[in-house]
CSV table of C-alpha atoms in Angstrom, one decimal:
chain,number,residue,atom,x,y,z
A,241,MET,CA,18.3,-12.1,-8.0
A,242,LYS,CA,20.7,-10.6,-6.1
A,243,ILE,CA,18.8,-9.6,-2.8
A,244,LEU,CA,19.8,-8.0,0.2
A,245,LEU,CA,18.5,-9.5,3.3
A,246,VAL,CA,18.4,-7.1,6.9
A,247,GLY,CA,17.6,-9.0,9.8
A,248,ALA,CA,18.5,-12.3,8.6
A,249,THR,CA,19.2,-14.2,11.8
A,250,GLY,CA,16.2,-13.7,13.4
A,251,THR,CA,13.4,-16.1,13.5
A,252,LEU,CA,11.5,-14.2,10.0
A,253,GLY,CA,15.0,-13.2,8.7
A,254,LEU,CA,16.2,-17.4,8.8
A,255,SER,CA,13.1,-18.2,7.2
A,256,VAL,CA,13.1,-15.6,4.6
A,257,LEU,CA,16.5,-16.8,3.8
A,258,GLU,CA,15.5,-20.3,3.5
A,259,VAL,CA,12.5,-19.7,1.1
A,260,LEU,CA,14.6,-17.3,-1.1
A,261,ARG,CA,17.9,-19.8,-1.2
A,262,GLU,CA,15.3,-22.6,-2.3
A,263,ARG,CA,14.1,-20.6,-4.9
A,264,GLY,CA,17.6,-19.9,-6.5
A,265,HIS,CA,18.3,-16.2,-5.4
A,266,GLN,CA,21.5,-15.1,-4.4
A,267,VAL,CA,21.3,-13.9,-0.9
A,268,VAL,CA,23.3,-11.2,1.0
A,269,THR,CA,22.6,-11.1,4.5
A,270,ALA,CA,22.9,-8.4,7.0
A,271,SER,CA,22.4,-7.7,10.6
A,272,ARG,CA,24.1,-6.5,13.9
A,273,LYS,CA,26.4,-10.1,13.8
A,274,GLY,CA,26.7,-13.3,12.1
A,275,SER,CA,26.0,-12.6,8.4
A,276,ASP,CA,27.8,-11.4,5.4
A,277,VAL,CA,27.6,-7.5,6.4
A,278,SER,CA,27.2,-6.0,9.6
A,279,VAL,CA,24.8,-3.5,10.0
A,280,ASP,CA,23.0,-1.6,12.7
A,281,ILE,CA,19.7,0.0,10.9
A,282,THR,CA,19.2,2.2,13.8
A,283,ASP,CA,22.3,4.2,12.5
A,284,PRO,CA,21.9,5.7,9.1
A,285,GLU,CA,25.8,5.5,8.7
A,286,SER,CA,26.1,2.0,9.1
A,287,ILE,CA,23.2,1.9,6.8
A,288,GLY,CA,25.1,3.9,3.9
A,289,ALA,CA,28.4,1.4,4.7
A,290,MET,CA,26.3,-1.3,4.4
A,291,TYR,CA,24.8,-0.3,0.6
A,292,ALA,CA,28.5,0.8,-0.4
A,293,GLN,CA,29.7,-2.9,0.6
A,294,VAL,CA,26.7,-4.5,-0.9
A,295,GLY,CA,26.7,-2.7,-4.1
A,296,PRO,CA,23.7,-2.8,-6.7
A,297,VAL,CA,20.8,-5.1,-5.7
A,298,ASP,CA,17.5,-6.1,-7.1
A,299,ALA,CA,15.7,-6.3,-3.9
A,300,VAL,CA,16.1,-5.6,-0.2
A,301,ALA,CA,14.0,-7.6,2.2
A,302,SER,CA,13.3,-6.0,5.9
A,303,ALA,CA,12.9,-8.8,8.6
A,304,ALA,CA,14.5,-6.5,11.2
A,305,GLY,CA,12.9,-4.2,13.8
A,306,HIS,CA,13.0,-3.7,17.4
A,307,VAL,CA,10.2,-1.9,19.7
A,308,PRO,CA,9.6,-1.8,23.3
A,309,TRP,CA,6.6,-3.4,24.9
A,310,LEU,CA,5.3,-1.5,27.8
A,311,PRO,CA,2.5,-0.6,29.7
A,312,LEU,CA,1.6,3.5,28.5
A,313,ARG,CA,1.9,4.5,32.2
A,314,GLU,CA,5.5,3.5,32.3
A,315,MET,CA,6.6,4.5,29.2
A,316,ARG,CA,9.1,7.1,28.8
A,317,HIS,CA,9.5,9.6,26.2
A,318,GLN,CA,12.6,7.7,25.2
A,319,ASP,CA,10.8,4.6,24.7
A,320,VAL,CA,8.7,5.9,22.2
A,321,LEU,CA,11.7,7.4,20.0
A,322,ASP,CA,13.4,4.1,20.5
A,323,GLY,CA,10.6,2.2,18.9
A,324,VAL,CA,10.0,4.9,16.3
A,325,ALA,CA,13.3,4.9,15.1
A,326,GLY,CA,13.9,0.8,15.7
A,327,LYS,CA,11.2,-0.3,13.3
A,328,VAL,CA,10.2,2.9,11.6
A,329,VAL,CA,13.0,5.1,11.0
A,330,SER,CA,15.4,2.5,10.5
A,331,GLN,CA,13.3,0.9,7.3
A,332,VAL,CA,12.4,4.1,5.9
A,333,GLU,CA,16.2,4.8,5.7
A,334,LEU,CA,16.8,1.5,4.2
A,335,VAL,CA,14.4,2.8,1.4
A,336,ARG,CA,15.7,6.3,1.4
A,337,GLN,CA,19.5,5.2,1.1
A,338,GLY,CA,18.7,2.4,-1.2
A,339,ILE,CA,17.0,4.5,-3.8
A,340,GLU,CA,20.2,4.7,-6.0
A,341,THR,CA,21.4,0.9,-5.8
A,342,VAL,CA,18.0,-1.1,-5.4
A,343,THR,CA,16.6,-1.7,-9.1
A,344,GLY,CA,13.5,-3.7,-7.9
A,345,SER,CA,12.0,-3.9,-4.7
A,346,PHE,CA,11.7,-3.2,-1.1
A,347,THR,CA,10.2,-5.4,1.2
A,348,LEU,CA,9.3,-4.2,4.9
A,349,ILE,CA,8.2,-5.8,7.8
A,350,THR,CA,4.9,-4.6,9.9
A,351,GLY,CA,2.8,-6.5,12.3
A,352,VAL,CA,-0.9,-7.4,13.3
A,353,LEU,CA,-1.0,-4.7,16.1
A,354,GLY,CA,-0.8,-1.9,13.6
A,355,ARG,CA,-4.8,-3.2,12.9
A,356,ASP,CA,-5.5,-5.3,16.5
A,357,PRO,CA,-3.6,-3.7,19.5
A,358,LEU,CA,-2.8,-5.1,22.6
A,359,ARG,CA,-1.6,-4.2,26.0
A,360,THR,CA,1.9,-3.1,26.1
A,361,GLY,CA,2.1,-2.9,22.5
A,362,THR,CA,1.3,0.8,22.1
A,363,VAL,CA,4.5,1.5,20.2
A,364,ALA,CA,4.5,-1.6,18.3
A,365,ALA,CA,1.1,-0.6,16.8
A,366,LEU,CA,2.1,3.1,16.4
A,367,ALA,CA,5.3,1.7,14.5
A,368,ASN,CA,3.4,-0.9,12.3
A,369,GLY,CA,0.7,1.4,11.1
A,370,ALA,CA,3.6,4.3,10.5
A,371,VAL,CA,5.4,1.5,8.1
A,372,GLU,CA,2.2,0.5,6.6
A,373,ALA,CA,1.3,4.3,5.8
A,374,PHE,CA,5.2,4.8,4.3
A,375,VAL,CA,4.6,2.2,2.2
A,376,ARG,CA,1.5,3.1,0.7
A,377,ALA,CA,2.9,6.9,0.1
A,378,ALA,CA,6.4,5.6,-1.2
A,379,ALA,CA,4.9,3.6,-3.7
A,380,ILE,CA,3.4,6.7,-5.3
A,381,GLU,CA,6.9,8.1,-5.9
A,382,LEU,CA,9.4,5.2,-6.2
A,383,THR,CA,10.1,3.6,-9.2
A,384,GLN,CA,11.2,0.4,-7.6
A,385,ARG,CA,8.3,-1.1,-6.3
A,386,VAL,CA,8.0,-1.4,-2.2
A,387,ASN,CA,5.3,-3.4,0.1
A,388,ALA,CA,5.3,-4.6,3.5
A,389,VAL,CA,4.5,-7.9,5.2
A,390,SER,CA,2.2,-8.0,8.2
A,391,PRO,CA,1.6,-11.0,10.2
A,392,THR,CA,0.6,-11.9,13.4
A,393,VAL,CA,2.6,-13.6,16.2
A,394,PHE,CA,4.6,-17.1,14.7
A,395,THR,CA,3.5,-20.1,15.1
A,396,GLU,CA,7.2,-20.8,16.4
A,397,SER,CA,7.0,-17.8,18.9
A,398,VAL,CA,4.0,-18.7,20.8
A,399,ALA,CA,5.9,-20.2,23.7
A,400,ALA,CA,7.9,-16.5,24.4
A,401,TYR,CA,4.9,-14.3,23.2
A,402,GLY,CA,1.6,-16.3,23.1
A,403,ASP,CA,0.0,-14.9,26.4
A,404,LEU,CA,0.6,-11.6,24.8
A,405,PHE,CA,-1.5,-12.7,21.8
A,406,ALA,CA,-4.3,-15.0,23.4
A,407,GLY,CA,-7.0,-15.5,21.2
A,408,ILE,CA,-5.2,-14.1,18.0
A,409,GLU,CA,-4.3,-17.3,15.3
A,410,PRO,CA,-0.6,-17.7,15.1
A,411,VAL,CA,0.4,-18.1,11.4
A,412,PRO,CA,3.9,-20.3,10.7
A,413,VAL,CA,6.9,-18.2,9.6
A,414,ARG,CA,6.9,-20.1,6.7
A,415,ARG,CA,4.0,-18.3,5.3
A,416,ALA,CA,5.3,-14.8,6.2
A,417,ALA,CA,8.2,-15.6,4.4
A,418,ASN,CA,6.7,-16.5,1.3
A,419,ALA,CA,4.8,-13.5,1.6
A,420,TYR,CA,8.4,-11.7,1.0
A,421,VAL,CA,8.4,-13.9,-2.2
A,422,ARG,CA,5.4,-12.6,-3.8
A,423,SER,CA,6.6,-9.1,-2.7
A,424,ILE,CA,9.7,-9.6,-4.2
A,425,GLU,CA,8.9,-11.7,-7.4
A,426,GLY,CA,5.9,-10.5,-8.1
A,427,HIS,CA,4.9,-6.8,-9.5
A,428,GLN,CA,2.2,-5.3,-7.0
A,429,THR,CA,3.7,-2.1,-5.1
A,430,GLY,CA,2.1,-0.1,-2.0
A,431,GLN,CA,0.8,-3.4,-0.5
A,432,VAL,CA,0.5,-4.6,2.9
A,433,TYR,CA,0.1,-8.3,2.9
A,434,ILE,CA,-1.6,-9.3,6.0
A,435,LEU,CA,-1.1,-12.7,7.3
A,436,GLU,CA,-3.9,-14.0,9.7
């Protein structure tokens, strides 16, 4: 398959890229820098330009999305908007603009905070829950399949985030990457693949 991987340079994206290439797929990478195609997923015009450049693909895999981590009392209105734009609207836009050129499936990224919130993770919880609701709703309307991968913190990221996720079992990033394979090569739609 020809697969467009958005967010290909992060911890998750690099693992998804490795697994998909091992399985013989042609992967076109996209991110702000260091990929085949440059894209800013918070800019709808940039997403449109990416799709125009890449052309038809069998699947889109999103491993991108940024949210601010702030205590609720310190959060500004703009922080909430930035989080929703960075992880929700951006991924919705990947699906919306890809409807005409993606033939098989979309796989989006959410995370544990949508079901198990933490201090300073309010915007992340909001964004993850919204993406998961979008996946379930979009599956009813799309001819393409659409799913989400929802991991806990990655084993490889515990040094950076471990204190925030105290007591939550980390998962190897490769396990999350394999969930993308399940979404892309499988037959289900409207699913949230929970990795705990």
